[in-house]
XYZ file of C-alpha atoms in Angstrom:
531
model
C 86.139 102.503 97.078
C 86.593 105.835 95.450
C 87.959 104.446 92.208
C 87.571 101.177 90.394
C 89.927 99.682 87.880
C 89.024 97.349 85.060
C 91.836 95.309 83.549
C 90.255 94.676 80.156
C 90.049 96.892 77.136
C 88.202 99.509 79.151
C 90.885 99.966 81.780
C 89.555 103.159 83.280
C 89.378 105.201 86.455
C 86.125 106.689 87.637
C 84.507 108.169 90.666
C 82.194 106.301 93.006
C 79.297 108.487 94.004
C 78.927 106.702 97.331
C 82.397 107.778 98.413
C 81.648 111.402 97.662
C 78.415 111.412 99.647
C 79.616 109.321 102.583
C 80.372 111.316 105.750
C 79.295 114.492 103.979
C 77.972 115.984 107.182
C 81.273 115.464 109.001
C 83.287 116.784 106.081
C 81.484 120.107 105.650
C 84.529 122.157 106.627
C 86.438 120.641 103.723
C 83.615 121.050 101.210
C 83.833 124.806 101.024
C 84.263 125.688 97.357
C 85.793 129.109 97.990
C 89.146 129.499 96.287
C 92.213 131.416 97.358
C 92.443 133.919 94.520
C 96.124 134.632 95.246
C 97.252 131.180 93.983
C 98.755 131.159 90.494
C 97.958 127.766 88.947
C 100.189 128.305 85.885
C 103.527 127.677 87.619
C 105.908 124.942 86.498
C 105.759 121.889 88.735
C 109.280 120.945 89.785
C 109.150 120.600 93.565
C 112.148 119.495 95.649
C 111.400 115.911 96.656
C 113.400 114.217 99.395
C 114.516 110.649 98.917
C 113.016 107.984 101.128
C 115.004 107.644 104.343
C 114.497 104.132 105.586
C 114.929 100.412 104.854
C 113.184 98.779 101.930
C 110.018 96.737 102.197
C 111.128 93.615 104.024
C 110.455 91.475 107.066
C 112.505 92.436 110.091
C 115.310 90.107 111.145
C 113.697 89.318 114.517
C 110.781 87.761 112.639
C 112.528 86.381 109.551
C 114.790 83.834 111.286
C 112.338 82.341 113.774
C 109.822 80.675 111.493
C 109.022 77.017 111.186
C 105.418 76.236 110.404
C 102.568 78.512 109.417
C 101.358 78.416 113.030
C 104.746 79.666 114.247
C 104.283 82.800 112.150
C 100.731 83.317 113.355
C 101.854 82.954 116.976
C 104.322 85.780 116.386
C 101.365 88.062 115.670
C 98.827 86.540 118.077
C 101.322 85.699 120.798
C 100.843 83.400 123.780
C 100.271 86.230 126.263
C 97.357 87.541 124.181
C 95.715 84.108 123.994
C 96.266 83.517 127.696
C 94.589 86.830 128.500
C 91.578 85.900 126.351
C 91.253 82.667 128.338
C 91.486 84.528 131.667
C 88.916 87.162 130.706
C 86.547 84.569 129.224
C 86.635 82.564 132.460
C 86.123 85.733 134.482
C 83.137 86.759 132.346
C 81.533 83.303 132.704
C 81.837 83.513 136.499
C 80.404 87.042 136.531
C 77.392 85.920 134.525
C 76.871 82.874 136.736
C 76.724 85.100 139.821
C 73.850 87.111 138.381
C 72.199 84.266 136.448
C 72.889 80.952 138.225
C 71.272 78.937 135.445
C 73.672 80.378 132.832
C 76.753 78.392 131.820
C 75.562 75.192 133.458
C 78.390 72.691 133.359
C 80.936 75.373 132.450
C 84.548 74.216 132.555
C 87.245 76.928 132.608
C 89.037 77.330 129.291
C 92.774 77.242 128.749
C 94.953 78.778 126.053
C 94.906 75.414 124.243
C 91.088 75.509 124.275
C 91.147 78.988 122.733
C 93.459 77.822 119.953
C 91.237 74.838 119.187
C 88.226 77.150 119.229
C 89.954 79.452 116.723
C 90.788 76.452 114.540
C 87.054 75.725 114.270
C 86.286 79.377 113.491
C 88.861 79.253 110.686
C 87.506 75.917 109.458
C 84.066 77.501 109.206
C 85.487 79.960 106.684
C 86.226 76.995 104.405
C 83.126 74.887 105.119
C 80.011 77.024 104.761
C 76.812 75.898 106.481
C 73.608 77.648 107.424
C 73.976 77.373 111.201
C 76.294 76.124 113.931
C 74.026 73.150 114.511
C 74.719 71.854 111.023
C 78.447 71.552 111.719
C 77.706 68.933 114.392
C 74.805 67.300 112.561
C 74.804 63.510 112.318
C 72.622 63.551 109.229
C 74.664 61.713 106.561
C 73.544 64.288 104.030
C 75.311 67.225 105.725
C 77.526 65.678 108.404
C 81.123 66.824 108.795
C 83.176 64.609 111.074
C 85.959 67.137 111.629
C 84.076 69.494 113.941
C 82.834 66.974 116.550
C 86.299 65.382 116.543
C 87.789 68.654 117.828
C 85.147 69.909 120.237
C 81.573 69.165 121.171
C 78.879 71.524 120.014
C 77.896 72.551 123.547
C 81.505 73.300 124.429
C 81.945 75.413 121.299
C 78.769 77.416 121.976
C 79.787 77.940 125.610
C 83.201 79.317 124.635
C 81.600 81.526 121.997
C 79.170 82.941 124.568
C 81.895 83.486 127.158
C 84.499 84.875 124.752
C 85.690 88.139 126.276
C 88.707 90.421 126.094
C 88.376 92.796 129.045
C 87.116 92.780 132.614
C 83.793 94.631 132.484
C 84.098 95.627 136.134
C 87.248 97.686 135.475
C 85.874 99.752 132.575
C 85.604 103.410 133.694
C 82.143 104.926 133.805
C 83.382 107.887 131.748
C 84.855 105.715 129.002
C 84.165 106.997 125.460
C 86.132 104.374 123.513
C 83.637 101.765 122.313
C 86.455 99.462 121.233
C 87.500 99.017 124.834
C 85.399 95.853 124.513
C 88.447 94.371 122.758
C 90.688 95.237 125.701
C 94.360 95.201 124.784
C 93.882 92.515 122.110
C 93.554 94.961 119.207
C 96.350 97.258 120.438
C 98.788 94.394 121.011
C 97.958 92.822 117.657
C 98.546 96.054 115.722
C 101.827 96.598 117.552
C 102.937 93.129 116.449
C 101.951 93.995 112.866
C 104.216 97.035 112.953
C 107.084 95.114 114.556
C 106.981 92.475 111.835
C 108.097 94.410 108.732
C 109.701 97.655 107.634
C 106.900 99.868 106.356
C 108.728 100.766 103.146
C 108.442 103.702 100.785
C 104.871 103.544 99.435
C 101.791 103.185 101.648
C 98.137 103.252 100.720
C 95.160 104.096 102.939
C 91.603 103.021 102.296
C 88.481 101.873 104.116
C 86.942 98.469 104.725
C 83.516 97.441 106.020
C 82.752 94.541 108.372
C 79.136 93.481 107.751
C 76.877 94.057 110.760
C 73.143 94.775 110.898
C 72.571 94.843 114.643
C 71.924 97.863 116.826
C 75.070 99.978 116.962
C 75.410 103.744 117.204
C 78.398 103.983 114.832
C 77.140 101.462 112.283
C 77.627 102.748 108.736
C 75.273 102.526 105.768
C 76.439 102.630 102.166
C 73.887 101.553 99.529
C 76.633 101.080 96.924
C 78.425 98.373 98.915
C 77.594 94.694 98.770
C 77.345 94.697 102.572
C 75.422 97.916 103.029
C 75.583 98.004 106.849
C 78.623 97.454 108.972
C 81.537 98.633 111.078
C 83.955 100.828 109.137
C 87.720 100.495 109.502
C 90.526 102.574 107.973
C 93.556 100.483 106.966
C 97.181 101.319 106.183
C 98.748 98.796 103.799
C 102.287 98.457 102.508
C 101.885 98.670 98.733
C 104.815 96.443 97.782
C 104.030 93.456 100.026
C 100.349 94.325 100.593
C 100.870 93.810 104.319
C 98.389 95.444 106.727
C 100.295 97.763 109.062
C 97.616 99.511 111.099
C 93.850 99.804 111.572
C 91.787 102.754 112.804
C 88.161 101.843 113.625
C 85.496 104.438 113.001
C 83.217 105.004 116.008
C 81.609 108.357 115.305
C 82.624 111.244 117.525
C 84.558 108.833 119.727
C 86.965 107.878 116.931
C 90.503 108.030 118.320
C 91.804 110.973 116.262
C 95.191 112.175 117.492
C 94.295 115.883 117.200
C 90.613 116.827 116.983
C 91.512 120.205 115.435
C 92.513 118.378 112.243
C 88.838 117.684 111.501
C 88.128 121.407 111.047
C 91.215 121.787 108.836
C 91.100 118.778 106.514
C 87.808 117.062 107.297
C 87.266 113.725 109.002
C 88.913 111.719 106.215
C 92.046 113.860 106.290
C 92.199 113.645 110.088
C 92.033 109.833 109.835
C 94.965 109.886 107.378
C 97.076 112.089 109.661
C 96.301 109.850 112.637
C 97.316 106.670 110.831
C 100.514 108.217 109.433
C 101.971 109.481 112.711
C 104.635 106.707 112.926
C 105.576 107.141 109.247
C 106.077 110.890 108.808
C 109.344 112.790 108.160
C 110.879 109.962 106.102
C 110.096 110.909 102.488
C 107.358 108.302 102.059
C 104.772 108.338 99.274
C 101.130 108.001 100.359
C 98.365 106.885 97.992
C 94.761 107.771 98.933
C 91.405 108.206 97.216
C 89.064 111.167 96.824
C 87.230 110.639 100.135
C 90.413 111.466 102.093
C 92.264 113.808 99.734
C 92.316 117.593 99.750
C 94.694 120.422 98.893
C 95.143 121.357 102.555
C 96.035 117.777 103.494
C 98.620 117.604 100.704
C 100.325 120.746 101.988
C 100.289 119.552 105.611
C 101.866 116.237 104.669
C 104.485 117.909 102.508
C 105.544 120.036 105.479
C 106.316 116.743 107.235
C 108.401 115.422 104.307
C 105.601 113.055 103.263
C 104.261 113.145 99.713
C 100.802 112.199 98.578
C 99.050 111.179 95.380
C 95.404 110.449 94.822
C 92.102 111.412 93.265
C 90.386 114.502 94.613
C 86.873 115.922 94.442
C 86.226 119.139 92.567
C 84.262 120.592 95.468
C 87.250 120.530 97.832
C 88.383 123.850 99.147
C 91.261 125.369 97.169
C 90.700 123.409 93.956
C 90.993 125.903 91.068
C 87.839 127.186 89.387
C 87.247 128.977 86.137
C 86.890 128.158 82.467
C 89.830 125.738 82.351
C 88.305 123.589 85.063
C 84.737 123.651 83.768
C 85.194 123.318 80.011
C 84.364 119.936 78.501
C 87.363 117.831 77.564
C 87.637 115.361 74.724
C 88.413 111.756 75.613
C 92.124 111.416 76.377
C 92.646 115.177 76.793
C 94.510 116.457 79.872
C 94.478 119.840 81.616
C 97.145 120.572 84.275
C 97.248 123.083 87.135
C 100.247 123.766 89.345
C 101.327 126.360 91.872
C 104.873 124.990 92.021
C 104.253 122.755 95.065
C 101.134 120.861 94.003
C 100.155 119.381 90.632
C 96.502 118.831 89.675
C 95.732 116.892 86.510
C 92.279 116.835 84.935
C 92.032 113.857 82.586
C 89.036 112.823 80.521
C 88.491 109.099 80.104
C 85.069 107.495 80.129
C 84.538 109.854 83.045
C 86.516 112.795 84.280
C 89.350 112.041 86.703
C 91.051 114.625 88.907
C 94.478 113.648 90.296
C 96.387 115.714 92.891
C 99.977 114.919 93.864
C 103.035 116.594 95.376
C 105.968 114.544 94.035
C 105.402 113.349 90.458
C 105.627 115.641 87.387
C 103.148 115.407 84.548
C 103.849 112.829 81.872
C 101.947 110.615 79.440
C 102.649 106.953 78.670
C 101.067 104.729 76.059
C 99.116 101.992 77.799
C 99.081 98.662 75.922
C 95.770 96.974 75.293
C 94.663 93.659 73.843
C 92.473 95.656 71.480
C 94.712 97.237 68.789
C 92.069 99.906 68.202
C 92.119 100.911 71.848
C 95.749 102.003 72.278
C 95.808 105.223 74.273
C 97.940 107.538 76.347
C 97.477 107.750 80.100
C 98.964 110.127 82.689
C 101.851 108.627 84.648
C 100.086 109.538 87.890
C 97.068 107.438 86.896
C 99.287 104.455 86.104
C 101.056 104.779 89.462
C 97.716 105.048 91.256
C 96.430 101.900 89.538
C 99.582 100.029 90.488
C 99.795 100.968 94.172
C 96.280 101.738 95.407
C 94.889 98.199 95.433
C 96.367 97.083 98.766
C 93.185 97.274 100.863
C 91.110 96.000 97.943
C 93.388 92.953 97.757
C 92.922 92.293 101.484
C 89.132 92.380 101.065
C 89.293 90.260 97.911
C 91.325 87.620 99.756
C 89.527 87.526 103.104
C 85.867 88.301 102.474
C 85.036 85.291 100.248
C 86.279 83.120 103.134
C 84.601 84.840 106.067
C 82.312 82.958 108.425
C 79.948 85.594 109.792
C 76.876 84.841 111.879
C 74.011 87.073 112.902
C 74.399 85.865 116.474
C 77.812 87.478 116.881
C 78.049 90.594 118.995
C 79.696 93.416 117.079
C 82.988 93.282 118.978
C 83.255 89.540 118.368
C 82.844 90.147 114.640
C 85.632 92.713 114.793
C 87.804 90.302 116.801
C 87.318 87.494 114.275
C 88.092 89.938 111.446
C 91.336 90.856 113.218
C 92.186 87.161 113.498
C 91.606 86.834 109.755
C 93.858 89.861 109.155
C 96.514 88.099 111.241
C 96.173 84.975 109.108
C 96.420 87.106 105.953
C 99.579 88.875 107.190
C 101.047 85.524 108.251
C 100.458 84.218 104.723
C 102.312 87.236 103.267
C 105.254 86.659 105.614
C 105.316 82.890 105.023
C 105.350 83.208 101.231
C 108.015 85.935 101.424
C 110.393 84.072 103.750
C 110.004 80.671 102.088
C 110.214 81.955 98.525
C 113.976 81.393 98.274
C 113.799 77.700 99.096
C 114.074 75.152 96.303
C 110.765 73.607 95.340
C 108.687 76.016 97.396
C 105.192 76.752 96.103
C 103.338 79.820 97.273
C 100.229 79.099 99.312
C 96.988 80.887 98.636
C 94.766 81.970 101.501
C 92.640 78.823 101.647
C 95.659 76.505 101.587
C 97.333 78.573 104.292
C 94.243 78.420 106.523
C 94.190 74.628 106.145
C 97.850 74.495 107.100
C 97.228 76.560 110.231
C 94.294 74.364 111.298
C 96.369 71.191 110.933
C 99.251 72.751 112.867
C 96.973 73.940 115.685
C 95.573 70.456 116.193
C 99.096 69.008 116.092
C 100.411 71.532 118.618
C 97.316 71.359 120.838
C 95.925 67.849 120.346
C 92.453 66.931 121.485
C 92.328 64.853 124.667
C 90.512 61.670 123.732
C 87.826 60.502 126.169
C 85.502 57.471 126.069
C 82.343 58.555 124.317
C 78.798 57.328 124.744
C 77.325 54.804 127.148
C 79.198 51.635 128.149
C 78.502 48.660 125.931
C 75.476 46.511 126.909
C 76.932 43.330 125.420
C 77.348 40.378 127.791
C 80.762 39.024 128.764
C 81.830 35.715 130.288
C 83.747 35.936 133.562
C 85.373 32.711 134.861
C 84.691 31.959 138.522
C 88.265 31.165 139.387
C 88.389 31.904 143.088
C 84.721 32.305 143.869
C 82.218 29.980 145.498
C 80.805 27.629 142.901
C 77.053 27.275 142.917
C 76.115 23.788 141.838
C 72.541 23.267 143.000
C 69.555 24.295 140.982
C 67.995 25.695 144.147
C 70.871 28.120 144.636
C 70.755 29.066 140.987
C 67.176 30.231 141.337
C 68.205 32.638 144.065
C 70.574 34.533 141.738
C 69.619 37.984 140.454
C 67.855 37.934 137.141
C 70.767 39.749 135.468
C 73.142 36.877 136.272
C 72.966 33.446 134.628
C 75.237 30.476 135.205
C 76.202 28.061 132.518
C 78.418 24.968 132.812
C 81.972 24.809 131.560
C 83.237 21.545 130.123
C 86.648 20.103 130.700
C 88.847 18.500 128.059
C 86.901 15.209 128.140
C 83.525 16.840 127.847
C 82.375 16.615 131.450
C 80.843 19.514 133.353
C 83.652 20.707 135.569
C 82.943 24.297 136.571
C 80.540 27.100 136.065
C 80.840 30.575 134.563
C 78.554 33.462 135.158
C 77.145 35.805 132.482
C 76.735 39.390 133.690
C 76.469 42.772 132.021
C 79.766 44.475 131.286
C 79.716 46.214 134.683
C 81.993 44.117 136.875
C 80.487 45.670 140.026
C 77.446 43.401 139.609
C 79.606 40.294 139.871
C 81.733 41.606 142.758
C 78.699 42.586 144.783
C 77.170 39.170 144.354
C-alpha cells in the first residue's frame, strides 16, 4: 500500500517505496516532471463542491428483506444459476479430457449443484483447519485425523472435482481472445454484478490494490519485494468506505487489462486509467474518492472534477504538474505545513516523520489537534490527513480479514486461485450484510469472519445433506439362519457333503432333545439359498 498508518504514539503517514517504483515503465507518461508555468499556486482554495446526489450507504430493499441464514445471503451473491453453470462446465470439461486421455477421470461421476456446494464447504473449512496437504485432511492417523472432511466427501471425489472445476467451455473461446480472465467465464462478471446490486454505493469510495499469491508461470504475474507475498495476481478493488463492502474488482493482466478507454493511459498513466475504469458507474453524483499515490495525479483530479467527482489522496512529487521551486524543495520542520492552490486543487506538503504530499479537490486546509496516549506527543495534523486515515483502509481491512484465513495450494491453477478468492470475497461481503441487517435485533451478536464461515459450512451441509451409503466391506461375522422350510439333513454322511463354509449344528427343543438343525454360513445369504 502507498501509505501505512500506525495507531500508537507514532501515528504517522509515510510513503512506500515499492508503490512508487511499481509499474514505473507503464506510468512514464505521468512521470514527466515538467510544470505548466502559467499556473498560479497562490490562489485561495474555495472551490464549488456539489452535494452528494444519491442514497446513503445501505443495503438495497430487494436484499434486506429476504435473508434468513448466512447461507441465504451468500446465495444472493453466488446464486443458483452460477453454481449450476459451474457444474455443467465442470462435467463438460471432464468429458472433453476423457476423450483425449481415456485413462483420465476414471470412475468420474457427473457433479450436481449440491456437489459443488459441498465442495465449496470443504474449501471454506480448509481456511479454518490448516494442514500441509490435501492428503492430511483425509488421514486416518490419530495424530492428525479430522473426521469432518471424510464425512462430507471422499478424498478421491474431492480431488476429481478440483481437477475438473471449470467455468467456461474451452471449445467456444475465440482464437483471437485477448482477455485472460475468460477462463472464469461469466462467473466473475455475474458475481460483481450481484455485489453492485446488493447495496447503495454511498458517498465515499476508496480504491486500492490487492495481491493474490501465485508463483507459477503467468505472463501478467506481478513481483513486489516489499509485499509479504512477493509474487501474485494483482487486482484493483473499489470498496465502500462506510460499510467496507467490496463493490467491484478490476484484474490486472498487462496490456490486456480491460481499460474502458486506452487513451486514458497516455493522459493519467495506468493507475489513473484503472481508477477511471472502476468509477464509470459512480461518476456525476458528487462522490468523494480516496486513493493513494500510485493512482493519483493532478490531471486525474481535474478529469474527475469535470465529472462532478472529487478526489483526495497522497501524490508523488514527480507527477506532472506538481509545483516546483523553493517552496516545494525547502526542508520543513516536523509538523510544519506548506500549501499550494490554484483555486480548483489544493496540495498540502506536511512534514511528519517523513514528508507527506496530499492533493484534494473538495476539502479546504485546516489543522486539528490529534489526541495521543503520550502527553508529550500531542500534535496538530491536517484535516485531509485525518480524513485519509479514516476512509482509506477499506481494501486493507478486506485483506486483513481474508488473508489470515486463506487456504492456498501450489497445485491450484491461477484461475482457480482467483475463483476461490472471489468466493472468499463473497463470504466477506455476506458477513458485512448479515451483521448490518441483523444488528437491530435484540440479543444479536456480530459475527467475525471465522464464526461466519463456520455458520455457512453448517448451513450448506444442512441444505445439501450428504447421502449416506454403506461403507467398507460386508461384515465377515457368522450368523445363524433357522432352517424353517428347508430340507433337514440328519445323517452324518450328508453332512460331510456340505461345502466347507457351511456347518450344521443341532437345535434343542424345550425338553433338551435334538429337534432340528441350523446352519452357520457367512453373512451372504446367497450361499445358503444356492445350497
